[in-house]
Short mmCIF file of C-alpha atoms in Angstrom, two decimals:
data_model
loop_
_atom_site.label_atom_id
_atom_site.label_comp_id
_atom_site.label_asym_id
_atom_site.label_seq_id
_atom_site.Cartn_x
_atom_site.Cartn_y
_atom_site.Cartn_z
CA MET A 122 175.37 -68.60 -33.04
CA LYS A 123 175.77 -64.91 -33.79
CA LYS A 124 179.50 -65.47 -34.42
CA LYS A 125 178.71 -68.29 -36.90
CA ILE A 126 176.26 -66.07 -38.79
CA ILE A 127 178.83 -63.25 -39.04
CA THR A 128 181.53 -65.70 -40.19
CA LEU A 129 179.16 -67.29 -42.73
CA SER A 130 178.03 -63.85 -43.98
CA THR A 131 181.64 -62.72 -44.36
CA PHE A 132 182.51 -65.90 -46.25
CA ILE A 133 179.51 -65.49 -48.57
CA ALA A 134 180.40 -61.82 -49.22
CA ILE A 135 184.04 -62.66 -50.03
CA PHE A 136 182.96 -65.58 -52.21
CA THR A 137 180.43 -63.42 -54.09
CA ILE A 138 182.94 -60.63 -54.70
CA THR A 139 185.55 -63.15 -55.85
CA MET A 140 183.06 -64.71 -58.28
CA PHE A 141 182.13 -61.29 -59.70
CA VAL A 142 185.81 -60.44 -60.18
CA LEU A 143 186.51 -63.80 -61.86
CA ILE A 144 183.50 -63.46 -64.14
CA TYR A 145 184.56 -59.93 -65.06
CA LEU A 146 188.14 -60.99 -65.77
CA CYS A 147 187.06 -64.00 -67.80
CA PHE A 148 184.33 -62.41 -69.87
CA PHE A 149 184.49 -58.63 -69.82
CA ALA A 150 187.99 -57.30 -69.00
CA ASP A 151 189.35 -57.83 -72.51
CA LYS A 152 186.10 -57.29 -74.38
CA GLN A 153 187.34 -53.98 -75.81
CA PHE A 154 190.30 -55.76 -77.46
CA LEU A 155 188.15 -58.62 -78.71
CA ASP A 156 185.72 -56.07 -80.16
CA LEU A 157 188.62 -54.42 -82.01
CA GLY A 158 189.47 -57.79 -83.59
CA TYR A 159 192.41 -59.01 -81.51
CA SER A 160 192.70 -62.69 -80.60
CA ASN A 161 193.07 -64.05 -77.07
CA GLN A 162 196.70 -64.83 -77.88
CA ASP A 163 197.27 -61.18 -78.87
CA ILE A 164 195.61 -60.00 -75.66
CA LYS A 165 197.82 -62.25 -73.54
CA LEU A 166 200.83 -60.52 -75.09
CA PHE A 167 199.31 -57.09 -74.34
CA HIS A 168 199.13 -58.13 -70.68
CA LYS A 169 202.60 -59.65 -70.74
CA TYR A 170 204.16 -56.41 -72.04
CA GLN A 171 201.73 -54.21 -70.05
CA ILE A 172 200.64 -52.18 -73.07
CA GLU A 173 196.86 -52.42 -72.65
CA ASN A 174 196.54 -48.64 -72.32
CA LYS A 175 198.38 -48.09 -75.64
CA ILE A 176 195.98 -50.14 -77.75
CA THR A 177 193.20 -47.99 -79.19
CA LYS A 178 192.53 -49.57 -82.59
CA TYR A 179 193.24 -52.72 -84.55
CA ASN A 180 196.73 -52.69 -86.08
CA GLN A 181 197.59 -55.72 -88.24
CA SER A 182 201.23 -54.66 -88.60
CA PHE A 183 201.56 -54.53 -84.82
CA VAL A 184 200.07 -58.04 -84.51
CA TYR A 185 202.64 -59.31 -87.01
CA SER A 186 205.41 -57.72 -84.95
CA LEU A 187 204.18 -59.24 -81.68
CA HIS A 188 204.28 -62.73 -83.19
CA SER A 189 207.39 -62.28 -85.32
CA ALA A 190 210.66 -64.13 -84.75
CA ASP A 191 212.31 -60.71 -85.20
CA PHE A 192 210.28 -59.15 -82.35
CA ASN A 193 212.35 -56.98 -80.02
CA GLU A 194 210.59 -55.82 -76.85
CA LYS A 195 212.61 -52.59 -76.64
CA ASN A 196 211.03 -51.53 -79.98
CA LEU A 197 207.41 -51.94 -78.82
CA ASP A 198 206.62 -48.23 -79.12
CA TYR A 199 208.07 -48.17 -82.64
CA TYR A 200 205.87 -51.12 -83.68
CA LEU A 201 202.79 -49.27 -82.41
CA LEU A 202 203.55 -46.31 -84.71
CA PHE A 203 203.44 -48.40 -87.88
CA ASP A 204 199.93 -49.17 -88.99
CA GLY A 205 199.23 -51.27 -92.04
CA GLN A 206 198.58 -54.69 -93.47
CA LEU A 207 202.23 -55.73 -93.85
CA ASP A 208 204.83 -57.15 -91.48
CA TYR A 209 207.26 -54.27 -90.96
CA THR A 210 209.06 -55.86 -87.99
CA ASP A 211 212.52 -56.21 -89.53
CA SER A 212 212.36 -52.74 -91.13
CA ILE A 213 211.19 -51.17 -87.88
CA ASN A 214 214.07 -52.80 -86.01
CA LYS A 215 216.49 -51.25 -88.50
CA LEU A 216 214.81 -47.83 -88.24
CA ALA A 217 214.94 -48.06 -84.43
CA SER A 218 218.70 -48.50 -84.64
CA MET A 219 218.96 -45.37 -86.82
CA TYR A 220 216.43 -42.98 -85.27
CA SER A 221 215.01 -42.14 -81.85
CA LEU A 222 211.31 -42.68 -81.23
CA GLU A 223 210.75 -38.91 -81.31
CA GLN A 224 212.50 -38.66 -84.69
CA ILE A 225 210.32 -41.43 -86.11
CA LYS A 226 207.22 -39.64 -84.79
CA GLN A 227 208.39 -36.48 -86.60
CA ILE A 228 209.06 -38.37 -89.82
CA LYS A 229 205.69 -40.12 -89.64
CA THR A 230 203.93 -36.73 -89.68
CA VAL A 231 204.61 -36.68 -93.45
CA LEU A 232 205.33 -40.31 -94.35
CA SER A 233 202.92 -43.23 -94.32
CA SER A 234 204.10 -46.51 -92.80
CA ASP A 235 204.87 -47.88 -96.27
CA GLU A 236 206.92 -44.79 -97.10
CA ALA A 237 208.72 -44.66 -93.75
CA VAL A 238 210.12 -48.18 -94.15
CA GLU A 239 211.79 -47.00 -97.38
CA LEU A 240 214.16 -44.99 -95.19
CA ILE A 241 216.18 -48.14 -94.44
CA GLU A 242 217.37 -47.92 -98.05
CA THR A 243 218.71 -44.35 -97.68
CA ASP A 244 221.36 -42.66 -95.61
CA LYS A 245 220.26 -41.54 -92.16
CA ILE A 246 218.49 -38.18 -92.29
CA GLU A 247 220.73 -35.62 -90.62
CA ASN A 248 218.24 -32.73 -90.67
CA ILE A 249 214.71 -34.05 -90.20
CA GLU A 250 213.04 -30.61 -90.35
CA SER A 251 214.60 -29.92 -93.76
CA PHE A 252 213.62 -33.42 -94.90
CA ILE A 253 209.99 -32.79 -93.90
CA GLN A 254 209.89 -29.46 -95.75
CA LEU A 255 211.47 -30.94 -98.90
CA PHE A 256 209.24 -34.00 -98.93
CA SER A 257 206.18 -31.79 -98.38
CA LYS A 258 207.29 -29.69 -101.37
CA GLY A 259 207.04 -32.81 -103.55
CA TYR A 260 210.56 -34.23 -103.63
CA THR A 261 210.87 -38.01 -103.47
CA ILE A 262 211.98 -39.63 -100.23
CA LYS A 263 215.44 -40.33 -101.64
CA ASP A 264 215.88 -36.80 -103.03
CA SER A 265 214.58 -35.27 -99.79
CA VAL A 266 217.17 -37.24 -97.80
CA ILE A 267 219.99 -36.30 -100.19
CA LEU A 268 219.12 -32.60 -100.08
CA ALA A 269 218.46 -32.51 -96.32
CA ASN A 270 221.88 -34.06 -95.72
CA ASN A 271 223.82 -31.88 -98.14
CA ILE A 272 222.42 -28.36 -98.05
CA ASP A 273 222.39 -25.94 -95.16
CA LYS A 274 219.47 -23.92 -93.80
CA GLU A 275 220.45 -20.88 -95.85
CA GLN A 276 220.26 -22.89 -99.08
CA LEU A 277 217.00 -24.66 -98.18
CA PRO A 278 214.56 -21.87 -99.23
CA LYS A 279 216.00 -21.88 -102.78
CA PHE A 280 215.28 -25.61 -103.10
CA LEU A 281 211.77 -25.08 -101.79
CA GLU A 282 211.11 -22.40 -104.44
CA VAL A 283 211.96 -24.70 -107.33
CA LYS A 284 211.36 -28.45 -107.47
CA LEU A 285 214.17 -30.33 -109.14
CA GLU A 286 212.88 -33.32 -111.03
CA ASN A 287 215.81 -35.63 -111.76
CA SER A 288 218.82 -33.46 -111.01
CA VAL A 289 219.13 -33.65 -107.23
CA GLU A 290 222.26 -35.82 -107.24
CA SER A 291 223.84 -33.60 -109.91
CA PHE A 292 223.05 -30.50 -107.85
CA VAL A 293 224.55 -31.98 -104.70
CA SER A 294 227.63 -33.15 -106.59
CA LEU A 295 228.16 -29.63 -107.99
CA ILE A 296 227.53 -27.99 -104.60
CA ASN A 297 230.09 -30.34 -103.04
CA LYS A 298 232.56 -29.26 -105.74
CA GLY A 299 232.16 -25.64 -104.61
CA TYR A 300 229.44 -24.25 -106.87
CA GLN A 301 226.90 -21.95 -105.19
CA SER A 302 223.36 -23.24 -105.05
CA ASP A 303 221.93 -19.86 -106.13
CA ILE A 304 223.91 -19.93 -109.35
CA LEU A 305 222.97 -23.54 -110.04
CA ILE A 306 219.26 -22.92 -109.44
CA ASN A 307 219.29 -19.83 -111.69
CA LEU A 308 221.00 -21.88 -114.40
CA TYR A 309 218.48 -24.71 -113.89
CA ASN A 310 215.58 -22.25 -114.23
CA LYS A 311 217.03 -20.74 -117.42
CA ILE A 312 217.99 -23.85 -119.35
CA GLY A 313 215.55 -26.41 -117.92
CA GLU A 314 215.81 -29.90 -116.54
CA GLU A 315 216.94 -31.71 -119.68
CA LYS A 316 219.82 -29.41 -120.60
CA PHE A 317 220.91 -29.04 -116.99
CA SER A 318 221.15 -32.84 -116.58
#
């Protein structure tokens, strides 16, 4: 009799624990994601790719990527970096083929998601630190890329002192022909944008 009571008690304990675990998994385990606004289908994908610990806020762009025909699992961490209301999946895939994840993180310190996807329309940035300084100075994305790829670190401070408006390509063309950037910038400062162009 004592053996039956122990067996029955053990069975009841295991059954009770199992029920608590099932109830928790069914109703509470994913509550944090549901509260953020994700659907059950989204949450299933989080579990599938084991990224539950990387989700801290609702990211519509990331949801688009997860459900996109262009989704590429190896770019998951890139998708998480881009936050917005648009589907950036294809653009992110292109950026991932051009830049490492660390480089994209650096670039995203100064560019919004909308701005960062514009980089697929430019040459690859060869010197990201120079790009960041130039963009922060007020140059456009395109001009920042052109300058970062065509001037060296010694020339960079001169371009940070003066902001060229529409003459960046002309400057780079002249520098590539052998003109010194100091001379060009002095000329630019003396005669102005319009005459220099």
